[in-house]
C-alpha cells in the first residue's frame, strides 16, 4: 500500500513530516541547484537536510519516528481510494496552479474524498468532482480523517 | 429599519432603471446552466453542453422585463475574476465595457461554495447584482438544503432558485432583476484590496473563510446513503478497466450508428432513391424542357437494397428493388448540328445536370452522402456531449496525450473533428496554452478525417483486404502520435496543468439534442455546400477548357512516378485541395465505379495520401483566423508535402507489406 517510510524529513519549525523528493529550495536562491536546503511544504521554512550518515545511524538505533499511516500529514497520492482527508496545504511552486485549485474550494481546512488514482486522480470537494494529474496531486497535502469521523461529517457515497 | 427598507427600494428602482438601459449580464462558474437560462430568457438558441468551457463566444439577446425589452448577455464560465486567462478575460471585458449593466450571477446550487467565492469577487466591483441558484432539482437529489431567505439577507441581494431546464423560477428571476443591488459590506469587504497579483491565492483563501461563515448559516447537507445509477456510471467511466469497456462500447455504438446506419442505410436511401430515381431525373427533364437542344439521355439501372446492418458485411435485408432511371449521360440526336444558340444552351445544361453538374454532382454529393453521415455524427456527438461523458474521456486519455504535449482536454476538439474539422479548429479555444492549440490544430488538419470523408473512405475500404485496412488505421494513429510527439518537442512553450471538473452524468434532453444537432448541421451545410458547388464548377471549367488532361500530365511525375497511381487521379488530389473528402469521392469512383482503374494496392496508397490532406479550404481559413496567417501557412506547407511523402513511402513498401 504505502511505501516504507524512508527519506522523511521532520521540519524543525512546525513538526511537519514530508518526503524529500517533493521539496526543493525556494526559487531564486543564488546557489541554484547546488543549494541543499530543503523547504517544508507546510510552513515554507528552509533548513539543511540531516546528513545521510546520521540518518542511517538514527534509523539503526532509534525506532521509526512514526508509521506512514499515523503521520499527521500525507500527500494526496498516499491516501487510499475512498479515504477522506482534510486539506492542510498546497505546496505548489507556481501561484497560478495553487490558485487554480483554490477556485474549486481547495484551500486549507476543506474536506475532500479521493475517488480514484488511476488513470488520473479524481477527488471530490463538496459536490465537485475534480480530475487532476498525479504531479498536482503530489503537491496537495492532507490530514487523514479516520473512518468513524468521516461518516459523521461529510458522510455519503464514494465509489467502492 | 424603515429607513434601510426605503433605501433598498430606492436602490431597487435605480437598479431597475439601469437594468433597462444597460441590460443584464449573466455571469457564473462553467457549466452551471447560464446558456440554458439565456435561451429561456431570450428565446434564442445558444450551444448548450454538459462540458465546461463551451461558450466560446458571447451571445446577446433580449428579454422582456415589465413589458420593456432589456438586453441580455451570456458570458463564458469563470471560476474567478482575478485570473487573466482566456474565458475570464472575455467575461471581465464584458463587465468593464458595460459599467451600468446589472450582474446576474448564475450558480449551481450544489456547488454553493464555489459560487459564493465568485459572488464575493463580484461584490467587490460594487455594482448591482443578484444571485440565481440554478439546478435546485439536483440539489434536492443530493440531499442539500439552502435557506434562501437567510442567504439573501446575508448577501444583501435578491436570491432566486430556478431549474433552468424545466423553466421553473424564470418569472421570479425576471421580477427580481429590478431589485438587484449592491451586496452587503459583509460580502463586499471580506478582503482588503491589494494590487499584488501574487496575492490572488491568499485573498481567495480569505474570501473562502467568509464563504464558510455564510454557508454555516444557511446550508445543510444530508447525503443519501446510496449513489444513483448516474453517479455510478460516472465513476465507471473513469475507471481503468470499466472505463475502457465503456469506451469500447461507445466507439462501437458510434461506428454502428454513423458508419453503418448513417453512411450505409441512410446514404443508400438518399443517393439511390431520392437522388438517382427522383431528383436527378426530374432536374434533367426540367432543364431539358427549359434549355432544349436535340439530345437523348441514357437510361441507367438503379439498384436499391434496404437493410439493417450489424457489421460491415452482415445485416438483415428488408427489401431490394431495381429500376431504370434517367442518367446525366446523353448522346446528341443522330445527324443533328447545333447552332451557336444551342451550343450555349448545351453549356448551361451541362453545367447544371451534366457529368460535372451542380445538381447531379455537387448537390447529390452534398445532400445525399454528406448530409446523412454528418447528421448522424452530430446526433451522437450531442448525445455524448450532453451526457457528461466527454470530460471523463479526457480523464482516460490524459496520459496518452501527455506524450504529444497536450492534456486530456484536447480530446473534445479531436472527437468533434470526426464530425467537422473546421468546427473543431474553432473549439480548440477551450485549450489554455498556444502550444496546445497549435498542436491540436495540426493533428486535426493532418490526421483526423471528418465523418463525410470517413464515410467515403469506408466505402473505399471495401476494395482492400482486412490487413490493409488495419494497416491504414494503425498508420493514421501512428502518424498522429509521431507528429504530435515531434511537434511537442519543436514547439516552444508549455502545456497546461490537467485540472478538470467532471460534471455529473445526466440523461440528455431530447429538445436540447435536437436543437444542437440542427444548429451544427446548419453551420456545416452553409460552410460546405458552396464549396461543393465551387469545386464542381472548377472541375467543369477545367474539363471544358481541356485543362484537366493537361493538369494530369503536369502532375504525372508526382502522381504516377512517386505514388504509382494512374495520372487521371491527379484530379482527385487537385479537388482534394478544396475539400479532401470530395477528392476522396473521385478516388472512390476510380476504385469502385463501373470500370475500376485502381488496384487494391493503389487504393491503399490513395487512401493514405488523401486522408493526410488538409481537410478543406474552410479549415485553412479557420486556422488562420484562430492562430494567425503565419501558423496557417506553416501548417499548410507541412501537410501537403508530408501527405505525398507518406503516400509514396507506402507505395515503395508494397513488396514488404504484401498488400
Ligand atoms: N438538472 C438540471 N440540469 C441543468 C439545469 N440547468 C442546466 N442544466 C444542464 O447543465 C448543463 C450545462 O448547461 P449550460 O447552460 O451549457 O451551462 P453554462 O456552461 O453555464 O452555459 C447542460 O447539460 C444542461 O442541460 C437545471 O436546472 N437542472
Ligand atoms: Mg454556456
Ligand atoms: Zn536555498
Ligand atoms: Zn439533357
CSV table of C-alpha atoms in Angstrom, one decimal, chain B residues 62-309:
chain,number,residue,atom,x,y,z
B,62,UNK,CA,-33.3,40.4,-25.4
B,63,UNK,CA,-35.8,39.6,-22.7
B,64,UNK,CA,-38.9,41.4,-21.5
B,65,UNK,CA,-38.9,43.0,-18.1
B,66,UNK,CA,-42.2,44.7,-17.1
B,67,UNK,CA,-43.0,45.0,-20.8
B,68,UNK,CA,-39.8,46.5,-21.8
B,69,UNK,CA,-37.0,45.0,-23.9
B,70,UNK,CA,-33.8,44.5,-22.0
B,71,UNK,CA,-30.5,43.3,-23.5
B,72,UNK,CA,-29.1,40.0,-22.0
B,73,UNK,CA,-25.6,38.9,-22.5
B,74,UNK,CA,-24.3,35.3,-21.9
B,75,UNK,CA,-20.7,35.0,-21.0
B,76,UNK,CA,-18.2,32.2,-20.8
B,77,UNK,CA,-18.0,30.5,-17.4
B,78,UNK,CA,-15.4,31.7,-15.0
B,79,UNK,CA,-14.2,30.3,-11.7
B,80,UNK,CA,-12.9,33.7,-10.6
B,81,UNK,CA,-12.4,37.1,-12.0
B,82,UNK,CA,-8.8,37.6,-11.0
B,83,UNK,CA,-7.1,35.2,-13.3
B,84,UNK,CA,-6.4,36.9,-16.7
B,85,UNK,CA,-6.7,33.9,-18.9
B,86,UNK,CA,-8.9,33.2,-21.9
B,87,UNK,CA,-12.5,33.0,-20.8
B,88,UNK,CA,-12.1,35.0,-17.6
B,89,UNK,CA,-10.6,37.8,-19.7
B,90,UNK,CA,-13.7,37.8,-22.0
B,91,UNK,CA,-16.0,38.0,-19.1
B,92,UNK,CA,-14.0,40.8,-17.4
B,93,UNK,CA,-14.1,42.8,-20.6
B,94,UNK,CA,-17.8,42.4,-21.0
B,95,UNK,CA,-18.3,43.6,-17.4
B,96,UNK,CA,-15.9,46.5,-17.9
B,97,UNK,CA,-17.5,47.6,-21.1
B,98,UNK,CA,-20.9,47.8,-19.5
B,99,UNK,CA,-20.4,49.6,-16.3
B,100,UNK,CA,-24.1,50.2,-15.8
B,101,UNK,CA,-25.3,46.6,-16.5
B,102,UNK,CA,-26.9,44.5,-13.8
B,103,UNK,CA,-24.9,41.4,-12.9
B,104,UNK,CA,-27.0,38.3,-12.7
B,105,UNK,CA,-24.8,35.6,-11.3
B,106,UNK,CA,-25.9,32.1,-12.1
B,107,UNK,CA,-24.9,29.4,-9.6
B,108,UNK,CA,-25.0,25.7,-9.4
B,109,UNK,CA,-26.9,25.3,-6.1
B,110,UNK,CA,-25.0,22.0,-5.4
B,111,UNK,CA,-21.7,23.9,-5.5
B,112,UNK,CA,-22.6,26.8,-3.4
B,113,UNK,CA,-19.1,27.3,-2.0
B,114,UNK,CA,-17.6,27.9,-5.4
B,115,UNK,CA,-20.4,30.1,-6.4
B,116,UNK,CA,-20.1,32.3,-3.3
B,117,UNK,CA,-16.4,32.8,-3.9
B,118,UNK,CA,-17.4,34.4,-7.2
B,119,UNK,CA,-20.2,36.3,-5.6
B,120,UNK,CA,-17.7,37.9,-3.2
B,121,UNK,CA,-15.4,38.8,-6.1
B,122,UNK,CA,-18.3,40.3,-8.0
B,123,UNK,CA,-19.4,42.2,-4.9
B,124,UNK,CA,-16.1,43.9,-4.7
B,125,UNK,CA,-16.9,45.6,-8.0
B,126,UNK,CA,-19.7,47.4,-6.1
B,127,UNK,CA,-22.3,47.1,-8.8
B,128,UNK,CA,-26.0,46.0,-8.7
B,129,UNK,CA,-26.1,42.2,-8.7
B,130,UNK,CA,-28.3,39.3,-7.9
B,131,UNK,CA,-27.8,35.6,-7.4
B,132,UNK,CA,-29.7,32.8,-9.3
B,133,UNK,CA,-29.5,29.4,-7.6
B,134,UNK,CA,-29.9,27.1,-10.6
B,135,UNK,CA,-30.2,23.2,-10.6
B,136,UNK,CA,-32.3,23.2,-7.5
B,137,UNK,CA,-33.6,19.8,-8.7
B,138,UNK,CA,-30.1,18.3,-8.4
B,139,UNK,CA,-29.5,20.0,-5.0
B,140,UNK,CA,-32.6,18.2,-3.8
B,141,UNK,CA,-31.5,14.9,-5.2
B,142,UNK,CA,-28.1,15.1,-3.4
B,143,UNK,CA,-29.8,16.0,-0.1
B,144,UNK,CA,-28.8,19.6,0.2
B,145,UNK,CA,-30.9,22.4,1.6
B,146,UNK,CA,-30.3,26.1,1.3
B,147,UNK,CA,-32.1,28.7,3.4
B,148,UNK,CA,-32.7,31.2,0.6
B,149,UNK,CA,-34.2,33.9,2.7
B,150,UNK,CA,-31.2,33.8,5.1
B,151,UNK,CA,-28.7,33.7,2.2
B,152,UNK,CA,-30.4,36.7,0.6
B,153,UNK,CA,-30.2,38.6,3.9
B,154,UNK,CA,-26.5,37.8,4.4
B,155,UNK,CA,-25.6,38.8,0.9
B,156,UNK,CA,-27.9,41.8,0.8
B,157,UNK,CA,-29.0,40.9,-2.7
B,158,UNK,CA,-32.0,39.1,-4.2
B,159,UNK,CA,-31.5,35.3,-4.4
B,160,UNK,CA,-33.8,33.3,-6.8
B,161,UNK,CA,-34.0,29.5,-7.0
B,162,UNK,CA,-34.5,28.1,-10.5
B,163,UNK,CA,-34.5,24.9,-12.5
B,164,UNK,CA,-33.5,26.3,-15.9
B,165,UNK,CA,-34.1,23.2,-17.9
B,166,UNK,CA,-37.7,22.9,-16.7
B,167,UNK,CA,-38.2,26.7,-16.8
B,168,UNK,CA,-39.1,26.9,-13.1
B,169,UNK,CA,-38.4,30.2,-11.5
B,170,UNK,CA,-37.7,32.2,-14.7
B,171,UNK,CA,-40.6,34.6,-13.9
B,172,UNK,CA,-39.4,35.1,-10.4
B,173,UNK,CA,-36.0,35.9,-11.8
B,174,UNK,CA,-37.4,38.4,-14.3
B,175,UNK,CA,-39.4,40.0,-11.5
B,176,UNK,CA,-36.3,40.3,-9.2
B,177,UNK,CA,-33.9,41.8,-11.7
B,178,UNK,CA,-35.4,45.2,-10.8
B,179,UNK,CA,-34.4,44.6,-7.1
B,180,UNK,CA,-30.8,43.8,-7.9
B,181,UNK,CA,-28.5,46.0,-5.8
B,182,UNK,CA,-25.0,46.2,-4.3
B,183,UNK,CA,-24.1,43.4,-1.9
B,184,UNK,CA,-23.7,44.0,1.8
B,185,UNK,CA,-20.4,45.2,3.2
B,186,UNK,CA,-20.1,41.8,5.0
B,187,UNK,CA,-19.7,40.3,1.5
B,188,UNK,CA,-18.1,43.1,-0.4
B,189,UNK,CA,-15.3,43.8,2.0
B,190,UNK,CA,-14.3,40.3,3.0
B,191,UNK,CA,-10.7,41.0,1.9
B,192,UNK,CA,-8.6,44.2,1.9
B,193,UNK,CA,-8.0,45.3,-1.7
B,194,UNK,CA,-4.4,44.8,-2.9
B,195,UNK,CA,-2.9,45.3,-6.3
B,196,UNK,CA,-0.4,42.4,-5.9
B,197,UNK,CA,-1.4,39.7,-8.4
B,198,UNK,CA,0.8,37.2,-6.5
B,199,UNK,CA,-1.7,37.5,-3.6
B,200,UNK,CA,-4.6,36.1,-5.5
B,201,UNK,CA,-4.3,32.8,-3.7
B,202,UNK,CA,-4.2,34.3,-0.2
B,203,UNK,CA,-7.1,36.6,-1.0
B,204,UNK,CA,-9.2,33.7,-2.2
B,205,UNK,CA,-8.4,31.8,1.0
B,206,UNK,CA,-9.6,34.8,2.9
B,207,UNK,CA,-12.8,35.0,0.8
B,208,UNK,CA,-13.4,31.3,1.3
B,209,UNK,CA,-13.3,31.8,5.0
B,210,UNK,CA,-16.1,34.3,4.7
B,211,UNK,CA,-17.9,32.0,2.4
B,212,UNK,CA,-17.7,29.2,5.0
B,213,UNK,CA,-19.2,31.6,7.6
B,214,UNK,CA,-22.1,32.3,5.2
B,215,UNK,CA,-22.6,28.6,4.4
B,216,UNK,CA,-22.6,27.7,8.0
B,217,UNK,CA,-25.7,29.8,8.5
B,218,UNK,CA,-27.8,28.7,5.5
B,219,UNK,CA,-26.6,25.4,4.0
B,220,UNK,CA,-27.2,21.9,5.3
B,221,UNK,CA,-26.3,18.6,3.6
B,222,UNK,CA,-27.8,15.2,4.3
B,223,UNK,CA,-26.5,13.0,1.6
B,224,UNK,CA,-28.4,9.9,0.6
B,225,UNK,CA,-26.8,6.6,1.5
B,226,UNK,CA,-26.8,5.1,-1.9
B,227,UNK,CA,-25.3,6.5,-5.1
B,228,UNK,CA,-27.6,6.9,-8.0
B,229,UNK,CA,-27.1,5.0,-11.2
B,230,UNK,CA,-25.9,8.1,-13.0
B,231,UNK,CA,-23.2,8.6,-10.3
B,232,UNK,CA,-22.0,5.0,-10.6
B,233,UNK,CA,-21.9,5.3,-14.4
B,234,UNK,CA,-19.8,8.4,-14.0
B,235,UNK,CA,-17.3,6.5,-11.7
B,236,UNK,CA,-17.2,3.6,-14.1
B,237,UNK,CA,-16.4,5.9,-17.0
B,238,UNK,CA,-13.1,6.9,-15.4
B,239,UNK,CA,-12.2,3.5,-14.0
B,240,UNK,CA,-9.2,2.0,-15.9
B,241,UNK,CA,-11.0,-1.3,-16.7
B,242,UNK,CA,-14.7,-0.5,-16.8
B,243,UNK,CA,-13.9,2.8,-18.4
B,244,UNK,CA,-12.1,1.1,-21.2
B,245,UNK,CA,-15.0,-1.3,-21.7
B,246,UNK,CA,-17.4,1.6,-21.7
B,247,UNK,CA,-15.2,3.4,-24.2
B,248,UNK,CA,-15.2,0.4,-26.5
B,249,UNK,CA,-18.9,0.2,-26.2
B,250,UNK,CA,-19.3,3.9,-27.0
B,251,UNK,CA,-17.0,3.5,-30.0
B,252,UNK,CA,-18.8,0.5,-31.4
B,253,UNK,CA,-22.1,2.3,-31.0
B,254,UNK,CA,-20.7,5.3,-32.8
B,255,UNK,CA,-19.3,3.2,-35.6
B,256,UNK,CA,-22.6,1.3,-35.9
B,257,UNK,CA,-24.8,4.4,-35.9
B,258,UNK,CA,-22.6,6.7,-38.0
B,259,UNK,CA,-20.6,4.3,-40.1
B,260,UNK,CA,-23.3,1.6,-40.8
B,261,UNK,CA,-26.7,3.2,-40.4
B,262,UNK,CA,-25.7,6.7,-41.4
B,263,UNK,CA,-23.2,6.1,-44.1
B,264,UNK,CA,-24.8,2.8,-45.2
B,265,UNK,CA,-28.6,2.7,-44.8
B,266,UNK,CA,-29.3,6.4,-45.0
B,267,UNK,CA,-26.8,7.3,-47.7
B,268,UNK,CA,-28.1,4.4,-49.8
B,269,UNK,CA,-31.6,5.7,-49.5
B,270,UNK,CA,-30.9,9.3,-50.2
B,271,UNK,CA,-28.5,8.5,-53.0
B,272,UNK,CA,-30.4,5.8,-54.9
B,273,UNK,CA,-34.0,6.5,-54.1
B,274,UNK,CA,-34.1,10.2,-53.5
B,275,UNK,CA,-31.4,11.5,-55.9
B,276,UNK,CA,-31.0,8.9,-58.7
B,277,UNK,CA,-34.6,8.0,-59.0
B,278,UNK,CA,-36.3,11.3,-58.3
B,279,UNK,CA,-34.4,14.5,-58.0
B,280,UNK,CA,-31.8,13.9,-60.8
B,281,UNK,CA,-34.3,12.7,-63.5
B,282,UNK,CA,-36.7,15.4,-62.5
B,283,UNK,CA,-33.9,18.0,-62.8
B,284,UNK,CA,-32.7,16.6,-66.1
B,285,UNK,CA,-36.3,16.8,-67.5
B,286,UNK,CA,-36.8,20.2,-66.2
B,287,UNK,CA,-33.5,21.5,-67.6
B,288,UNK,CA,-34.2,19.8,-70.9
B,289,UNK,CA,-37.6,21.5,-71.1
B,290,UNK,CA,-36.2,24.9,-70.5
B,291,UNK,CA,-33.0,24.6,-72.5
B,292,UNK,CA,-33.9,22.4,-75.5
B,293,UNK,CA,-31.4,21.0,-77.9
B,294,UNK,CA,-31.6,17.8,-79.7
B,295,UNK,CA,-30.2,15.1,-77.4
B,296,UNK,CA,-31.2,11.8,-75.7
B,297,UNK,CA,-30.3,10.9,-72.1
B,298,UNK,CA,-29.3,7.4,-71.4
B,299,UNK,CA,-31.1,5.1,-69.0
B,300,UNK,CA,-29.2,3.5,-66.2
B,301,UNK,CA,-30.2,0.8,-63.8
B,302,UNK,CA,-30.6,1.9,-60.2
B,303,UNK,CA,-30.3,-0.8,-57.6
B,304,UNK,CA,-31.6,-0.3,-54.1
B,305,UNK,CA,-31.3,-2.5,-51.1
B,306,UNK,CA,-32.7,-1.6,-47.7
B,307,UNK,CA,-31.1,-3.4,-44.8
B,308,UNK,CA,-30.4,-3.1,-41.1
B,309,UNK,CA,-26.7,-3.5,-40.7
